[in-house]
Each structure stands twice: as C-alpha cells, then as structure tokens.
Amino acid sequence: MADRFRMTLAQLNPVVGDLAGNAAKAREAWEAAREADADMVALPEMFITGYNAQDLVVKPAFHTAAIEAVRQLAKDCAEGPAMAIGGPWVEGVELFNAYFILRGGRIVSTVLKHHLPNETVFDEVRIFDSGPIGGPYSVGNTRIGSPICEDAWHEDVAETLAETGAEFLLVPNGSPYYRNKFETRLNHMVARVVETGLPLIYLNMVGGQDDQVFDGGSFALNPGGALAVQLPVFDECIAHVDLERGESGWRVLPGEVAGLPDAYEQDYRVMVQALRDYLAKTGFKKVLLGLSGGVDSAIVAAIAADAIGPENVRCVMLPSEYTSDHSLEDAEAVANAIGCRYDYVPISGPRAAVTEALAPLFEGLKPDLTEENIQSRLRGLLLMAMSNKFGEMLLTTGNKSEVAVGYATIYGDMAGGYNPIKDLYKTRVFETCRWRNANHRDWMMGPAGEVIPPRVIEKPPSAELRPDQKDSDSLPDYPELDAILNILIEKDGSIADCVAAGFDRATAQKVERLIYLSEYKRFQSAPGARLTGRAFWLDRRYPIVNRWRDPT
C-alpha cells in the first residue's frame, strides 16, 4: 500500500508589520488544511512579519513580538496538521531568517537560512546572520528538507538535505517579480531536482509591498523535473498537493497547472496589484492625478481604475494657454471612457499671480525653463491641495524614460505618493496602452474595451509648457532613447557599447550625462512598481554627487 502525504500550500498576501493579521491568515490556512485532512500546511518565507521587512525586523521589540506570535500560533494550532511558517529567530546576539515547524503546541524544528541574498532589492547580509546548513525535519513518518528561498538557488543546501535523509524538498519563498523571472526560478528548481533526485515544492507569496510585487506561481516538480502542479500567478489561493510514496520514493500527484500570462499582461497586473496593495496597506481608498491628454497620465488613470474602481479615481485637467484643444478633448475622452471623475482647474490665474510676484526680480531677464517649471509646480501645488482636502493619494505619471533622464519637474509633476509606471519605458507605455485596450481580465475593476483613445497613443508626446513644444526637441526620439537607456541602465553598458550598437557617440554621451545629473531627482521621487531587475531605487543605487563620465 503506497503512503500518501497531503501538503496544503498557502500562497497568501501578508502585510509587513501586521503580526496579528498575518497570524490570522495562517490560522485560516491551517483550518483549511485540517478540513482537507492534510498532514501539513506551509506558508511562505518570513510570513509572520511580512516581506521584505528590511530594517524593521532588526528592531528588538518587533522581532521579539514576531517570535512570540509564532509560539502563540503553535499553541492555537496544536490539534491538527503541522504548520510551517517563516519568521525571525534569535540565538544569543545573532538574528536569523528562519522557517519554523509547529506541531503539538510548540516549535518542534527551526531551519535557518544559510545563503543570504545581497543584491538587487535584498540586503539580508546587513540584516541577518547566516545559519549553518542543517538536515531535514520530520512530519509523521516523512523527512522533509526546506532550503529557504536563496538556499535553493545554490547546490550545497539541497544536496546536504538529500544526503542526510530528506525525502522531498519544500522551498518557502519571498520572491518578487521582475519580467521573465518565473522561467529563471523554474530553471533553478529543476536543477535542484535533477541534482538530488527528489521532488520539490516551491511556495511563493503574493501581493505588493512598496515597490515590489510577489507574484506567487507556486509549483511542484517531480524527479526528472516534470511539472506536476502550478498555482496561478498573483492570486491568493490555498491548494492541496498530494504526494504518493512508492518503491522509488515520493512523487507529486498531478494537479492544477495554471497558465502563465504573457509579459505585457504580467507587467500590467504588477502595476495594478502594486497600486492596489500600496493603497490598501497604507489606508488610502481613493486617488487623484493630473490628466494631461497624454499617454502617460492616460495609462496611469486606467491602472488606477483597474486597481480600485473608476468611482475612486479623480482626474484633473489643469490647462494653461499652451494646452492644445486636442489635449483638452483627449483628457476628457479618457476620463469618460474609464468612467472616473473629471475636474477642470485652469492654472492661468495662479500663473499670472506668480508672474506678477516675481516680475521685479526677473525684470530684464528672458523667459526660459524657469517659467516652464512654474507651470508644472503650480499644477503640483493644486493637485496636492486637492489631495489634502479630499484625502486622496496623488499619483505621479512619469515613465522610466523620463525618470532616467530627468525629464520631469521636481516639486511639480513629480509630486505625489506613488508612480505605477516608474519602471515602464515610454515605448512600452504605448504598447501597454494598446494591450489594455484589447484585453480585459476579471481582476480589473475598470471597464472593458477601448479606454485610451487611439489619438492619445499616436500623437507626438509633448509637455505643452511652451508653444509647439515636443519631447523630441530636447530628447532623442523615444525608440532611440529607450534603446540607449536599455544599454546604459538595464545592461549596465558603456558608451562604447552604444556606439557598437549603432548609436551616435555624442547622443549616447548626452543621455549618460542626463542620467547622472538626474540622480538627485530620483532620490526624491515617489516609489513605483518594480517591473525589471534594474528598477530605480534598490536595484540601482548611485551617488548623487558624481563627476565620473564614461570616457570610452
């Protein structure tokens, strides 16, 4: 008679710092496991604290409370399946990223993370101490090994667990999204399965935390690397995975294998989920944004409507004498198509007042960028006033191309609490608009159909701060700019690499100079959804004061 083992996977969305709320989610998952007659329920890495908690977890009062919350969970879930849950652990003066096995009212096993990631968005080397490579733990008559997240990206931990008697691997993760990361994870886990000959269950959390979105997509692999189970990406779910032990060891029985959306859908879902969770977890229920009639603010309005519903989105047109009739028409058309509130607040009066106030100081000086920036900052002032008055979070709308080269006014159009498209290059903004017009999913709260009129997507981009202004007056055309930015930022390449790719040396040098000069703006910019492995903030950290320029 073959042995069976039922593992309940809790692919859930914790809130950083909400120990009681996260514990309640864990208890609900445990109840579901008990009702399903499971042997064990598993939750992701650092679930009790939420992830990535950064330096919060170092605070003694916090990690002490988190450990006590785990102990209380053990008592609450004493009669029924075992529970595996991530959290901090202290031994002497050392702080560890740990995975706890709870059974019979107590913590019966503690796994300590050995390999600490120290790249991209992770700083675990400065937060945690490295634990020793340990052996498997027992649940009933089964021995399980749990490499914690980064530990499964290296050979040694899984191999040691296999050599010391583990019969299958359960990998708890807090692994955030970047484009095409699922394939990278899967390849690493297949390598562990091939090396050890053991089945592997990969459990990831879901949900947004600041700039990061954890995308779920938990899966199970059988010996040889065959995919037996895959849970949906981004969705909270509780799933029961059955294993059967025969003469050759354990195998995962075939279960649900959810499809993987394409990269445009995943990116869009990340931007929606990031904003939805950022608002929910910080307590905001409504947003507002300046709607210019351009493509960037249009896609942000669509994202906001899909995140929290059109009825909770306020779009504001703030025209000056340079705002074209087309922009006025297009902004209103976007608001109407999405179904959100549309307000009209001209800046001509405030601009005249500021011009008059500064006239004695500016007498004899020609108008320049100063006057353009006054317009942008007046818009920021008025939008922030509305944000304060109505309790609605102001969204910023600068794409990655603009953020990279500083094509935005600090304290003006950069004002706001969150930027959903901060990691989306301009050329990809256009394609994302077309994708959203052609697609609708059940996780979108906005309307189906064409929400961004084609004219908004097709017209030449312009800040409209002076007569007949076009972005291309001061920047390379966006296809060229984005290709150069891809080399300098995404690939960390050189001017020589740009030239080798066919771009003009002077143009590449100009773009590089703008990137470095704009660092101080990015330092003060709103957080935004991370879509790539080279997002501005934690993925790419440069000094503000920096005289180096690539001489190649």
XYZ file of C-alpha atoms in Angstrom, residues 65-375:
311
model
C 6.892 40.127 19.202
C 7.113 38.170 15.930
C 8.694 35.163 17.637
C 6.018 35.281 20.332
C 3.342 35.385 17.604
C 4.795 32.176 16.138
C 4.770 30.496 19.562
C 1.145 31.532 20.034
C 0.307 30.109 16.588
C 1.791 26.801 17.690
C -0.496 26.771 20.727
C -3.546 27.795 18.709
C -2.914 25.094 16.095
C -1.905 22.273 18.409
C -4.521 19.716 17.364
C -4.302 19.000 13.672
C -1.806 19.268 10.816
C 1.705 20.563 11.287
C 2.348 24.166 10.249
C 5.464 25.517 8.546
C 5.863 29.303 8.633
C 8.684 31.797 8.141
C 9.803 34.407 10.641
C 12.791 35.840 12.514
C 14.701 33.887 15.144
C 17.281 34.954 17.716
C 20.098 32.881 19.185
C 22.364 34.849 21.502
C 23.148 38.075 19.680
C 22.500 36.637 16.220
C 19.335 37.245 14.199
C 18.251 34.687 11.608
C 15.769 34.313 8.788
C 14.073 31.114 9.965
C 11.450 28.580 8.956
C 9.522 27.080 11.846
C 7.757 23.724 12.024
C 4.899 23.853 14.526
C 3.260 20.727 15.893
C 1.603 19.675 19.106
C 1.507 23.197 20.512
C 5.182 24.088 20.129
C 8.008 24.833 17.703
C 9.491 21.394 17.030
C 12.044 22.328 14.345
C 13.766 25.519 13.238
C 15.500 25.827 9.862
C 17.935 28.750 9.497
C 18.642 30.394 6.153
C 22.242 29.894 5.077
C 22.696 31.860 1.832
C 21.716 35.491 2.347
C 20.938 37.465 -0.823
C 22.858 40.705 -1.076
C 21.859 42.077 -4.476
C 19.036 43.911 -6.248
C 16.309 44.609 -3.651
C 17.812 42.385 -0.954
C 20.130 43.448 1.884
C 19.929 40.334 4.020
C 23.649 40.276 4.786
C 23.279 43.503 6.790
C 20.103 42.293 8.497
C 20.517 38.586 9.242
C 23.270 36.221 10.273
C 23.963 33.151 8.162
C 22.740 29.919 9.705
C 24.502 26.573 9.351
C 23.369 24.093 6.728
C 21.130 21.723 8.642
C 19.324 18.484 7.985
C 15.693 17.579 7.310
C 12.841 17.653 9.828
C 10.174 15.015 10.372
C 6.448 15.310 9.881
C 4.863 11.983 10.726
C 6.908 9.288 9.012
C 8.251 11.675 6.374
C 11.514 13.615 6.356
C 11.336 16.995 4.590
C 14.091 19.422 3.654
C 13.412 23.151 3.411
C 16.016 25.306 1.673
C 14.764 28.847 2.337
C 14.444 30.864 -0.880
C 18.047 31.812 -1.787
C 19.265 28.496 -0.343
C 17.556 26.707 -3.228
C 19.454 28.795 -5.804
C 22.671 27.081 -4.701
C 23.615 23.406 -4.887
C 25.016 22.813 -1.395
C 21.932 23.152 0.826
C 19.684 20.875 -1.230
C 22.449 18.308 -1.700
C 23.185 18.228 2.041
C 19.493 17.745 2.786
C 19.297 14.871 0.299
C 22.417 13.263 1.749
C 21.040 13.498 5.292
C 17.751 11.796 4.522
C 15.292 14.340 3.093
C 12.601 12.591 1.035
C 11.297 15.682 -0.714
C 12.020 19.424 -0.659
C 9.695 22.260 0.370
C 11.127 25.658 -0.605
C 9.448 28.664 1.100
C 9.964 31.947 -0.748
C 9.508 35.680 -0.685
C 10.486 36.143 -4.330
C 9.388 39.395 -6.003
C 8.527 39.799 -9.649
C 10.650 41.069 -12.427
C 9.994 40.405 -16.093
C 10.695 36.757 -17.093
C 11.704 35.775 -13.560
C 9.361 32.773 -13.460
C 11.475 30.960 -16.059
C 14.624 31.717 -14.060
C 13.101 30.291 -10.876
C 11.841 27.207 -12.655
C 15.243 26.506 -14.207
C 16.995 26.760 -10.833
C 14.470 24.458 -9.166
C 14.693 21.900 -11.978
C 18.456 21.888 -11.401
C 17.925 21.077 -7.691
C 15.552 18.249 -8.591
C 17.959 16.774 -11.127
C 20.890 17.014 -8.683
C 19.074 15.446 -5.727
C 16.566 13.146 -7.424
C 13.905 14.467 -5.029
C 10.508 16.032 -5.687
C 10.407 19.751 -4.937
C 7.556 22.049 -3.917
C 8.218 25.766 -4.466
C 5.943 28.046 -2.414
C 5.913 31.783 -3.083
C 3.890 34.592 -1.522
C 1.761 37.111 -3.416
C 0.960 40.800 -3.022
C 2.525 44.236 -3.171
C 4.994 45.709 -0.691
C 6.213 49.232 -1.511
C 7.816 48.878 -4.970
C 7.840 45.076 -5.056
C 5.105 42.621 -6.027
C 5.388 38.974 -5.049
C 3.862 37.038 -7.901
C 3.081 33.609 -6.453
C 3.083 30.995 -9.193
C 3.949 28.256 -6.676
C 4.687 24.890 -8.286
C 5.691 21.282 -7.681
C 8.246 19.258 -9.632
C 8.752 15.516 -9.759
C 12.107 13.710 -10.087
C 13.469 14.457 -13.525
C 11.973 17.957 -13.438
C 8.454 17.275 -14.723
C 5.938 19.950 -13.664
C 3.121 18.340 -11.646
C 1.361 21.381 -10.144
C 1.431 25.116 -10.809
C -0.715 27.630 -8.963
C -1.855 30.879 -10.609
C 0.435 33.883 -10.590
C -0.554 36.894 -8.430
C -3.708 35.329 -6.937
C -4.093 34.408 -3.281
C -5.017 30.742 -3.038
C -4.920 27.726 -0.773
C -4.221 24.492 -2.620
C -3.765 20.894 -1.507
C -0.905 18.973 -3.106
C -0.781 15.205 -2.711
C 2.351 13.116 -2.755
C 2.498 9.336 -3.028
C 5.392 7.165 -1.874
C 6.171 4.050 -3.828
C 9.204 1.826 -4.188
C 11.236 4.597 -5.839
C 10.288 7.273 -3.287
C 7.850 10.161 -3.283
C 6.103 11.598 -6.325
C 3.730 14.559 -6.574
C 0.371 13.509 -7.974
C -0.746 15.581 -10.980
C -2.859 18.607 -10.085
C -3.765 22.048 -11.365
C -1.292 23.566 -13.824
C -2.289 27.204 -14.275
C -1.246 29.017 -17.428
C 1.355 31.779 -17.394
C 0.199 35.103 -18.901
C 2.424 36.887 -21.408
C 4.888 39.568 -20.323
C 2.573 42.503 -21.098
C -0.219 41.040 -19.003
C 2.129 40.230 -16.135
C 3.610 43.748 -16.174
C 0.165 45.310 -16.209
C -1.025 43.046 -13.388
C 2.034 44.053 -11.344
C 1.282 47.758 -11.800
C -2.354 47.232 -10.808
C -1.527 44.964 -7.860
C 1.263 47.215 -6.629
C -1.036 50.230 -6.526
C -3.984 48.291 -5.088
C -1.939 46.887 -2.215
C 0.004 50.097 -1.605
C -3.282 51.940 -1.118
C -4.942 49.186 0.930
C -1.937 48.651 3.186
C -1.399 52.384 3.799
C -5.097 53.105 4.319
C -5.936 55.154 1.208
C -9.196 54.438 -0.566
C -9.091 56.996 -3.399
C -6.559 58.584 -5.734
C -6.245 61.610 -7.994
C -3.916 62.512 -10.821
C -3.314 65.242 -13.337
C -4.768 64.114 -16.662
C -2.939 65.964 -19.438
C -4.366 64.339 -22.542
C -1.076 62.472 -22.992
C -0.387 58.781 -22.974
C 1.363 58.516 -19.586
C -1.401 60.009 -17.487
C -3.959 58.045 -19.515
C -2.384 54.672 -18.712
C -1.993 55.653 -15.037
C -5.690 56.534 -14.921
C -6.531 53.138 -16.424
C -4.260 51.348 -13.933
C -5.842 53.233 -11.035
C -9.355 52.403 -12.201
C -8.418 48.742 -12.575
C -6.845 48.763 -9.105
C -9.594 50.400 -7.037
C -12.520 51.098 -9.366
C -13.260 54.171 -11.537
C -15.518 55.640 -8.862
C -12.458 56.067 -6.633
C -10.322 57.889 -9.215
C -10.326 61.665 -9.733
C -8.728 63.004 -12.923
C -7.880 66.702 -13.071
C -7.104 68.723 -16.194
C -5.032 71.810 -15.329
C -4.689 73.703 -18.636
C -2.524 76.690 -19.436
C -2.543 78.849 -22.564
C -0.189 76.287 -24.140
C -2.590 73.374 -23.678
C -3.950 72.380 -27.083
C -7.600 71.817 -27.881
C -6.669 68.235 -28.740
C -5.302 67.710 -25.239
C -8.452 69.107 -23.659
C -10.595 66.829 -25.796
C -8.368 63.791 -25.241
C -8.194 64.167 -21.463
C -11.967 64.353 -21.168
C -12.350 61.410 -23.565
C -10.037 59.275 -21.404
C -11.911 60.150 -18.204
C -15.240 59.390 -19.848
C -14.037 56.100 -21.337
C -12.702 54.934 -17.990
C -15.700 56.271 -16.089
C -13.855 58.293 -13.466
C -14.480 61.801 -12.162
C -13.119 64.630 -14.295
C -12.328 68.080 -12.869
C -11.163 71.158 -14.761
C -8.862 73.609 -12.931
C -7.114 76.194 -15.176
C -3.753 77.482 -13.936
C -3.852 80.808 -15.799
C -4.909 82.805 -12.710
C -2.293 81.373 -10.322
C 0.350 81.645 -13.050
C -0.416 85.337 -13.547
C -0.138 85.895 -9.802
C 3.247 84.160 -9.608
C 4.491 86.041 -12.686
C 3.449 89.335 -11.096
C 5.101 88.459 -7.775
C 8.402 87.616 -9.483
C 8.363 90.401 -12.064
C 10.535 92.845 -10.057
C 13.194 90.173 -9.569
C 13.066 88.838 -13.125
C 12.978 92.225 -14.862
C 15.230 92.294 -17.930
C 15.686 88.510 -17.993
C 14.386 86.403 -20.873
C 11.807 83.660 -20.211
C 13.390 80.220 -20.047
C 12.964 76.864 -18.290
C 12.083 78.764 -15.114
C 8.713 79.832 -16.489
C 8.021 76.311 -17.778
C 8.748 74.836 -14.358
C 6.465 77.362 -12.659
C 3.570 75.874 -14.635
